[in-house]
Tab-separated table of C-alpha atoms in Angstrom:
chain	number	residue	atom	x	y	z
A	474	THR	CA	78.007	42.130	9.076
A	475	GLY	CA	79.913	39.153	7.665
A	476	THR	CA	80.155	35.482	8.588
A	477	ASN	CA	80.507	34.406	12.228
A	478	ALA	CA	83.159	31.853	13.147
A	479	THR	CA	83.662	30.411	16.624
A	480	TRP	CA	86.964	28.746	17.398
A	481	THR	CA	86.532	25.092	18.445
A	482	GLY	CA	90.166	23.970	18.400
A	483	THR	CA	89.124	20.335	18.057
A	484	THR	CA	91.802	19.449	15.506
A	485	SER	CA	94.857	21.525	16.462
A	486	SER	CA	96.014	25.016	17.383
A	487	ASP	CA	96.375	26.047	13.714
A	488	TRP	CA	94.255	29.102	12.852
A	489	HIS	CA	94.378	28.069	9.180
A	490	THR	CA	92.844	24.605	9.649
A	491	ALA	CA	89.182	24.815	8.644
A	492	SER	CA	88.041	22.025	10.990
A	493	ASN	CA	89.073	24.163	13.988
A	494	TRP	CA	86.198	26.555	13.208
A	495	SER	CA	82.466	26.190	13.762
A	496	CYS	CA	81.772	27.223	10.170
A	497	ALA	CA	84.425	24.814	8.811
A	498	THR	CA	86.030	27.756	6.963
A	499	VAL	CA	89.212	29.667	7.731
A	500	PRO	CA	88.357	33.311	8.622
A	501	ASP	CA	88.936	36.100	6.131
A	502	ILE	CA	88.644	39.892	6.331
A	503	ASN	CA	84.817	39.639	6.439
A	504	THR	CA	84.614	37.042	9.241
A	505	ASN	CA	83.606	37.862	12.820
A	506	VAL	CA	85.811	35.691	15.018
A	507	ILE	CA	84.833	34.490	18.508
A	508	ILE	CA	87.446	32.782	20.684
A	509	ASN	CA	86.198	31.330	23.973
A	510	SER	CA	88.135	29.675	26.771
A	511	GLY	CA	87.957	25.965	27.495
A	512	THR	CA	88.641	24.660	23.978
A	513	PRO	CA	91.039	21.719	23.477
A	514	ASN	CA	93.567	24.007	21.760
A	515	MET	CA	93.997	27.776	21.623
A	516	PRO	CA	94.580	29.350	18.171
A	517	VAL	CA	98.040	30.152	16.817
A	518	ILE	CA	98.511	32.195	13.622
A	519	ASP	CA	101.527	30.895	11.705
A	520	ALA	CA	100.803	32.511	8.332
A	521	ALA	CA	98.975	35.595	7.100
A	522	GLY	CA	95.630	35.856	8.937
A	523	ALA	CA	92.613	38.138	8.676
A	524	ALA	CA	89.317	38.867	10.427
A	525	ASN	CA	86.593	41.467	10.677
A	526	ASN	CA	85.672	41.689	14.381
A	527	ILE	CA	87.577	39.603	16.939
A	528	SER	CA	86.203	38.781	20.393
A	529	LEU	CA	88.710	37.143	22.743
A	530	ALA	CA	87.040	35.921	25.931
A	531	SER	CA	88.460	35.862	29.449
A	532	GLY	CA	90.782	32.902	29.885
A	533	ALA	CA	91.299	32.525	26.123
A	534	THR	CA	94.525	33.207	24.233
A	535	LEU	CA	95.410	34.142	20.677
A	536	THR	CA	99.027	33.906	19.525
A	537	LEU	CA	100.393	35.655	16.437
A	538	ASN	CA	103.819	34.187	15.774
A	539	THR	CA	106.866	36.191	14.727
A	540	GLY	CA	107.088	36.943	11.013
A	541	ASN	CA	103.345	36.708	10.413
A	542	THR	CA	100.650	39.346	9.908
A	543	LEU	CA	97.086	39.682	11.171
A	544	GLN	CA	94.765	42.111	9.374
A	545	VAL	CA	91.781	43.360	11.374
A	546	ASN	CA	88.942	45.186	9.623
A	547	GLY	CA	86.647	45.753	12.622
A	548	ASN	CA	86.871	45.888	16.415
A	549	PHE	CA	89.228	43.689	18.396
A	550	THR	CA	87.912	43.294	21.946
A	551	SER	CA	89.910	41.243	24.406
A	552	ALA	CA	89.360	40.042	27.952
A	553	GLY	CA	91.934	37.303	27.377
A	554	THR	CA	95.587	37.267	26.299
A	555	PHE	CA	96.766	38.369	22.863
A	556	ALA	CA	100.407	37.471	22.172
A	557	ALA	CA	101.129	39.833	19.273
A	558	ASN	CA	104.596	38.634	18.294
A	559	GLY	CA	104.088	39.395	14.600
A	560	SER	CA	102.626	42.411	12.807
A	561	VAL	CA	99.043	43.576	13.410
A	562	ASN	CA	97.440	45.850	10.820
A	563	PHE	CA	94.183	47.645	11.633
A	564	VAL	CA	92.807	48.330	8.162
A	565	GLY	CA	89.157	49.326	8.715
A	566	SER	CA	87.594	52.435	7.211
A	567	GLY	CA	85.370	52.836	10.288
A	568	VAL	CA	86.317	53.515	13.908
A	569	GLN	CA	88.174	50.508	15.365
A	570	THR	CA	89.073	49.261	18.841
A	571	ILE	CA	92.639	48.092	19.527
A	572	PRO	CA	93.103	45.865	22.593
A	573	ALA	CA	95.657	46.237	25.363
A	574	ALA	CA	98.669	44.074	24.526
A	575	THR	CA	102.403	44.058	23.967
A	576	TYR	CA	102.888	44.397	20.223
A	577	ASN	CA	105.901	43.636	18.109
A	578	SER	CA	104.673	45.808	15.215
A	579	LEU	CA	101.441	47.751	14.749
A	580	THR	CA	100.140	49.472	11.605
A	581	ILE	CA	97.403	52.119	11.517
A	582	SER	CA	95.692	52.254	8.106
A	583	GLY	CA	92.242	52.495	6.538
A	584	GLY	CA	91.909	56.231	7.117
A	585	SER	CA	89.798	56.029	10.283
A	586	ASN	CA	90.421	56.638	13.974
A	587	LYS	CA	91.527	53.701	16.126
A	588	ASN	CA	90.807	53.710	19.879
A	589	LEU	CA	93.231	52.065	22.285
A	590	ALA	CA	91.210	50.067	24.827
A	591	GLY	CA	93.959	49.638	27.451
A	592	ASN	CA	97.625	50.139	28.197
A	593	ALA	CA	99.807	48.906	25.347
A	594	THR	CA	103.487	48.542	24.475
A	595	ILE	CA	105.014	48.547	20.991
A	596	ASN	CA	108.557	47.192	20.868
A	597	GLY	CA	109.087	47.234	17.092
A	598	MET	CA	107.543	49.370	14.344
A	599	LEU	CA	104.568	51.678	14.763
A	600	THR	CA	103.576	52.530	11.202
A	601	PHE	CA	101.057	55.176	10.202
A	602	SER	CA	99.662	54.561	6.729
A	603	SER	CA	96.461	56.570	7.207
A	604	GLY	CA	94.222	57.321	10.157
A	605	THR	CA	94.865	58.246	13.796
A	606	LEU	CA	95.413	56.323	17.034
A	607	SER	CA	93.540	57.766	20.051
A	608	ILE	CA	94.849	56.582	23.425
A	609	GLY	CA	92.229	58.151	25.740
A	610	ALA	CA	92.903	57.126	29.354
A	611	SER	CA	95.397	54.433	28.301
A	612	ASN	CA	99.171	54.728	28.251
A	613	LEU	CA	101.138	53.853	25.122
A	614	VAL	CA	104.733	52.743	25.764
A	615	LEU	CA	107.217	52.798	22.891
A	616	GLY	CA	110.109	50.428	23.614
A	617	THR	CA	113.782	51.275	23.291
A	618	SER	CA	113.900	49.645	19.835
A	619	ASN	CA	110.628	51.167	18.660
A	620	ILE	CA	110.632	53.120	15.394
A	621	ILE	CA	107.725	55.267	14.185
A	622	GLY	CA	107.155	55.547	10.452
A	623	GLY	CA	104.768	57.530	8.275
A	624	ALA	CA	103.409	59.935	10.913
A	625	ASN	CA	102.277	63.316	9.594
A	626	ASN	CA	99.615	65.975	10.172
A	627	ALA	CA	96.871	63.570	9.050
A	628	SER	CA	98.066	60.385	10.780
A	629	TYR	CA	99.417	60.422	14.342
A	630	ILE	CA	98.766	59.635	18.027
A	631	VAL	CA	95.874	61.533	19.642
A	632	THR	CA	96.280	62.194	23.385
A	633	ASN	CA	92.602	62.883	24.060
A	634	GLY	CA	92.479	61.852	27.726
A	635	SER	CA	94.634	61.232	30.780
A	636	GLY	CA	96.878	58.720	28.982
A	637	SER	CA	100.355	59.609	27.766
A	638	VAL	CA	102.893	58.425	25.205
A	639	LYS	CA	106.119	57.185	26.803
A	640	LYS	CA	109.357	56.642	24.865
A	641	MET	CA	111.863	54.398	26.580
A	642	GLY	CA	115.587	55.070	26.590
A	643	LEU	CA	116.132	58.569	25.227
A	644	GLY	CA	119.731	59.696	25.690
A	645	SER	CA	122.666	61.313	23.933
A	646	ALA	CA	122.741	58.628	21.235
A	647	SER	CA	119.049	59.107	20.389
A	648	GLY	CA	119.376	62.498	18.682
A	649	ASP	CA	116.184	64.377	17.880
A	650	TYR	CA	113.174	62.223	18.760
A	651	THR	CA	109.697	63.303	17.641
A	652	PHE	CA	106.562	62.358	19.551
A	653	PRO	CA	103.927	62.485	16.750
A	654	VAL	CA	101.052	63.663	18.946
A	655	GLY	CA	98.069	65.985	18.918
A	656	TYR	CA	95.049	66.682	21.118
A	657	SER	CA	92.452	65.790	18.485
A	658	ALA	CA	92.222	64.156	15.081
A	659	SER	CA	92.319	67.631	13.503
A	660	SER	CA	95.114	69.212	15.567
A	661	TYR	CA	98.642	67.872	15.083
A	662	THR	CA	101.045	69.509	17.582
A	663	PRO	CA	104.093	67.219	17.909
A	664	VAL	CA	106.958	67.421	20.386
A	665	MET	CA	110.630	66.953	19.533
A	666	LEU	CA	113.046	66.113	22.347
A	667	ASN	CA	116.813	65.845	22.291
A	668	ASN	CA	118.300	64.655	25.588
A	669	ALA	CA	122.096	65.081	25.734
A	670	GLY	CA	122.156	64.011	29.385
A	671	THR	CA	121.514	60.775	31.260
A	672	THR	CA	119.355	58.280	29.372
A	673	ASP	CA	115.782	58.294	30.672
A	674	ASN	CA	112.181	57.502	29.717
A	675	PHE	CA	110.057	60.501	28.691
A	676	SER	CA	106.267	60.855	28.580
A	677	VAL	CA	104.180	63.369	26.607
A	678	ARG	CA	100.523	64.336	26.370
A	679	ILE	CA	98.676	67.459	25.214
A	680	ILE	CA	95.528	69.295	26.278
A	681	ASN	CA	93.620	72.238	24.854
A	682	ASN	CA	93.979	75.616	26.618
A	683	VAL	CA	96.628	77.152	28.861
A	684	TYR	CA	96.030	77.823	32.578
A	685	SER	CA	97.770	79.890	35.238
A	686	SER	CA	98.603	76.794	37.281
A	687	TYR	CA	98.170	73.028	37.421
A	688	ALA	CA	97.438	71.130	40.638
A	689	GLY	CA	99.990	68.375	41.042
A	690	GLY	CA	101.523	69.554	37.793
A	691	VAL	CA	98.724	67.905	35.796
A	692	THR	CA	95.248	69.277	36.664
A	693	PRO	CA	94.326	72.744	35.315
A	694	VAL	CA	93.312	75.335	37.909
A	695	GLY	CA	91.010	78.279	37.169
A	696	SER	CA	89.938	79.645	33.813
A	697	PRO	CA	91.938	79.373	30.579
A	698	ILE	CA	94.226	82.214	29.561
A	699	ALA	CA	92.446	84.113	26.775
A	700	ASN	CA	95.221	85.901	24.895
A	701	GLY	CA	98.917	86.041	24.066
A	702	VAL	CA	99.482	82.278	23.956
A	703	VAL	CA	99.330	79.202	21.785
A	704	ASN	CA	96.171	77.470	23.001
A	705	LYS	CA	97.834	74.166	23.976
A	706	THR	CA	99.579	72.794	27.060
A	707	TRP	CA	102.274	70.181	26.506
A	708	PHE	CA	102.880	67.917	29.512
A	709	VAL	CA	106.397	66.492	29.397
A	710	SER	CA	107.853	64.334	32.185
A	711	GLU	CA	110.756	61.972	32.829
A	712	ASP	CA	110.805	58.799	34.905
A	713	VAL	CA	113.883	59.699	36.973
A	714	ALA	CA	114.381	63.353	37.904
A	715	GLY	CA	117.836	64.791	37.401
A	716	GLY	CA	120.604	64.110	34.925
A	717	SER	CA	118.778	65.228	31.804
A	718	ASN	CA	119.969	68.070	29.589
A	719	ALA	CA	117.318	68.484	26.937
A	720	THR	CA	116.275	70.688	24.073
A	721	LEU	CA	112.501	70.780	23.693
A	722	THR	CA	110.869	71.873	20.432
A	723	LEU	CA	107.112	72.465	20.338
A	724	HIS	CA	105.027	72.590	17.142
A	725	TRP	CA	101.651	74.250	16.626
A	726	ASN	CA	99.172	75.368	13.960
A	727	GLY	CA	98.335	78.951	13.139
A	728	THR	CA	94.743	78.266	14.208
A	729	ASP	CA	96.040	77.459	17.727
A	730	GLU	CA	97.247	81.046	18.283
A	731	LEU	CA	95.051	83.248	20.505
A	732	PRO	CA	94.629	87.034	20.036
A	733	GLY	CA	97.730	88.996	20.981
A	734	PHE	CA	100.150	86.174	20.218
A	735	SER	CA	103.137	87.194	18.082
A	736	ARG	CA	105.276	84.667	16.240
A	737	ALA	CA	107.942	87.344	15.903
A	738	SER	CA	108.581	87.412	19.664
A	739	CYS	CA	107.621	84.231	21.498
A	740	TYR	CA	109.158	81.635	23.776
A	741	VAL	CA	108.673	78.205	25.333
A	742	SER	CA	107.677	78.556	28.978
A	743	PRO	CA	107.618	75.924	31.756
A	744	ASN	CA	105.047	76.120	34.547
A	745	SER	CA	106.748	75.698	37.918
A	746	ASN	CA	105.123	75.913	41.360
A	747	GLY	CA	102.016	77.551	39.957
A	748	ALA	CA	103.774	80.161	37.840
A	749	TRP	CA	104.918	80.456	34.222
A	750	LEU	CA	108.622	81.134	33.801
A	751	ALA	CA	109.666	83.455	31.000
A	752	GLY	CA	112.344	82.385	28.545
A	753	PRO	CA	114.478	83.929	25.816
A	754	ALA	CA	112.169	85.335	23.150
A	755	GLY	CA	112.719	84.850	19.451
A	756	SER	CA	110.954	84.377	16.163
A	757	ALA	CA	109.048	81.137	15.576
A	758	GLY	CA	110.302	78.848	12.856
A	759	GLY	CA	108.395	76.838	10.298
A	760	THR	CA	105.335	77.510	8.197
A	761	ASP	CA	102.190	76.147	9.795
A	762	LEU	CA	103.385	73.990	11.616
A	763	TYR	CA	105.269	76.688	13.539
A	764	THR	CA	108.027	75.809	15.998
A	765	MET	CA	109.816	77.222	19.028
A	766	PHE	CA	112.454	75.551	21.171
A	767	ARG	CA	114.063	75.831	24.601
A	768	THR	CA	117.487	74.474	25.510
A	769	ASP	CA	119.261	73.310	28.681
A	770	LEU	CA	116.180	71.825	30.332
A	771	THR	CA	117.038	69.761	33.411
A	772	SER	CA	113.509	69.431	34.820
A	773	PHE	CA	110.105	68.949	33.226
A	774	SER	CA	106.580	70.239	33.721
A	775	PRO	CA	103.649	71.611	31.779
A	776	PHE	CA	105.001	73.726	28.906
A	777	GLY	CA	103.365	76.485	26.888
A	778	VAL	CA	104.289	78.983	24.175
A	779	GLY	CA	103.643	82.668	24.757
A	780	THR	CA	104.468	86.119	23.496
A	781	SER	CA	107.081	88.339	25.084
A	782	GLY	CA	105.573	91.095	27.199
A	783	SER	CA	101.956	89.930	27.153
A	784	MET	CA	101.952	86.289	28.069
A	785	LEU	CA	101.613	83.747	30.770
A	786	PRO	CA	100.876	85.599	34.043
A	787	VAL	CA	103.365	86.259	36.819
A	788	GLN	CA	102.626	85.232	40.421
A	789	LEU	CA	101.111	88.056	42.493
A	790	MET	CA	102.533	88.105	46.046
A	791	THR	CA	101.039	91.294	47.565
A	792	PHE	CA	98.737	94.097	46.434
A	793	LYS	CA	97.531	97.155	48.378
A	794	GLY	CA	95.989	100.531	47.612
A	795	SER	CA	95.558	103.783	49.489
A	796	ALA	CA	93.999	107.160	48.772
A	797	LYS	CA	96.174	110.286	48.611
A	798	GLY	CA	94.202	113.409	47.918
A	799	ALA	CA	92.456	113.052	44.573
A	800	ALA	CA	94.734	110.146	43.575
A	801	ASN	CA	95.107	106.493	44.482
A	802	ILE	CA	98.467	104.852	45.201
A	803	LEU	CA	98.703	101.173	44.198
A	804	GLU	CA	101.599	98.967	45.315
A	805	TRP	CA	102.272	95.334	44.379
A	806	ASN	CA	104.900	92.595	44.421
A	807	THR	CA	105.238	89.802	41.856
A	808	THR	CA	107.608	86.925	41.256
A	809	ASN	CA	108.617	85.072	38.064
């Protein structure tokens, strides 16, 4: 719905000059904007701009200059180049598409889910006003100067595919850094990381379920574990192995706990070489969200939360049985 406006660029590169548009009117929040390649000038936004849907064709460019804002009410699809040097605010109340780009500042508002259509970087502010940002198979990189504001259990990053959230430059000066992530738009399970060691870049994503092992450290193997665990796997990795000394705090909802899980005696467990490694057990903190932490981490992997004595399975090395009279003798070896 709304008015259609095709960029002609016959007068200048100024987005706000009416004669540069096929409809001879500057776009507003109800206008569907089409920007094709091959025009005399490509559009530049040098003041507050707005549009409903935006279609940026291959070979075309759209530049949002520093200090200016673009409000988008619909989908923004791009096969061209979007230079997002200002602030982009996705304000629609329906599902919206966000294009791959390097953003200065990005705001998620309008109360709906936004889908990231390709790999993106945010160097300045990522602000959550309302709504969620689903990254799917795309990677979202948060620059060293990035700050996240407004994230909560109703507005956060959804890691609903193979893509991950990477924060650049976490070190001793960073303190506690929270990745505001969850697997779905109704399941907020953030990760807090404090790296007192060598500065590095850390990536996080979450999946439903916990498995005995993960091929290549990422692909679940076998059937999900059915009891004694929080029903989430947190994948945490660093760009350069070694040098880190991290405290990892995982958050979960009461509805994520499977039968047999006890908050009074649980621990954060890494999965290493196809086996879950037990950790010091303690009582979970928080009140839905619940939390548990693990200190002195120098390597990273899939992580889970389980209950002492009933949780994440050990690795079976040998098992044999023999009959002795009316009885059977069973012998086995396990590790981890």
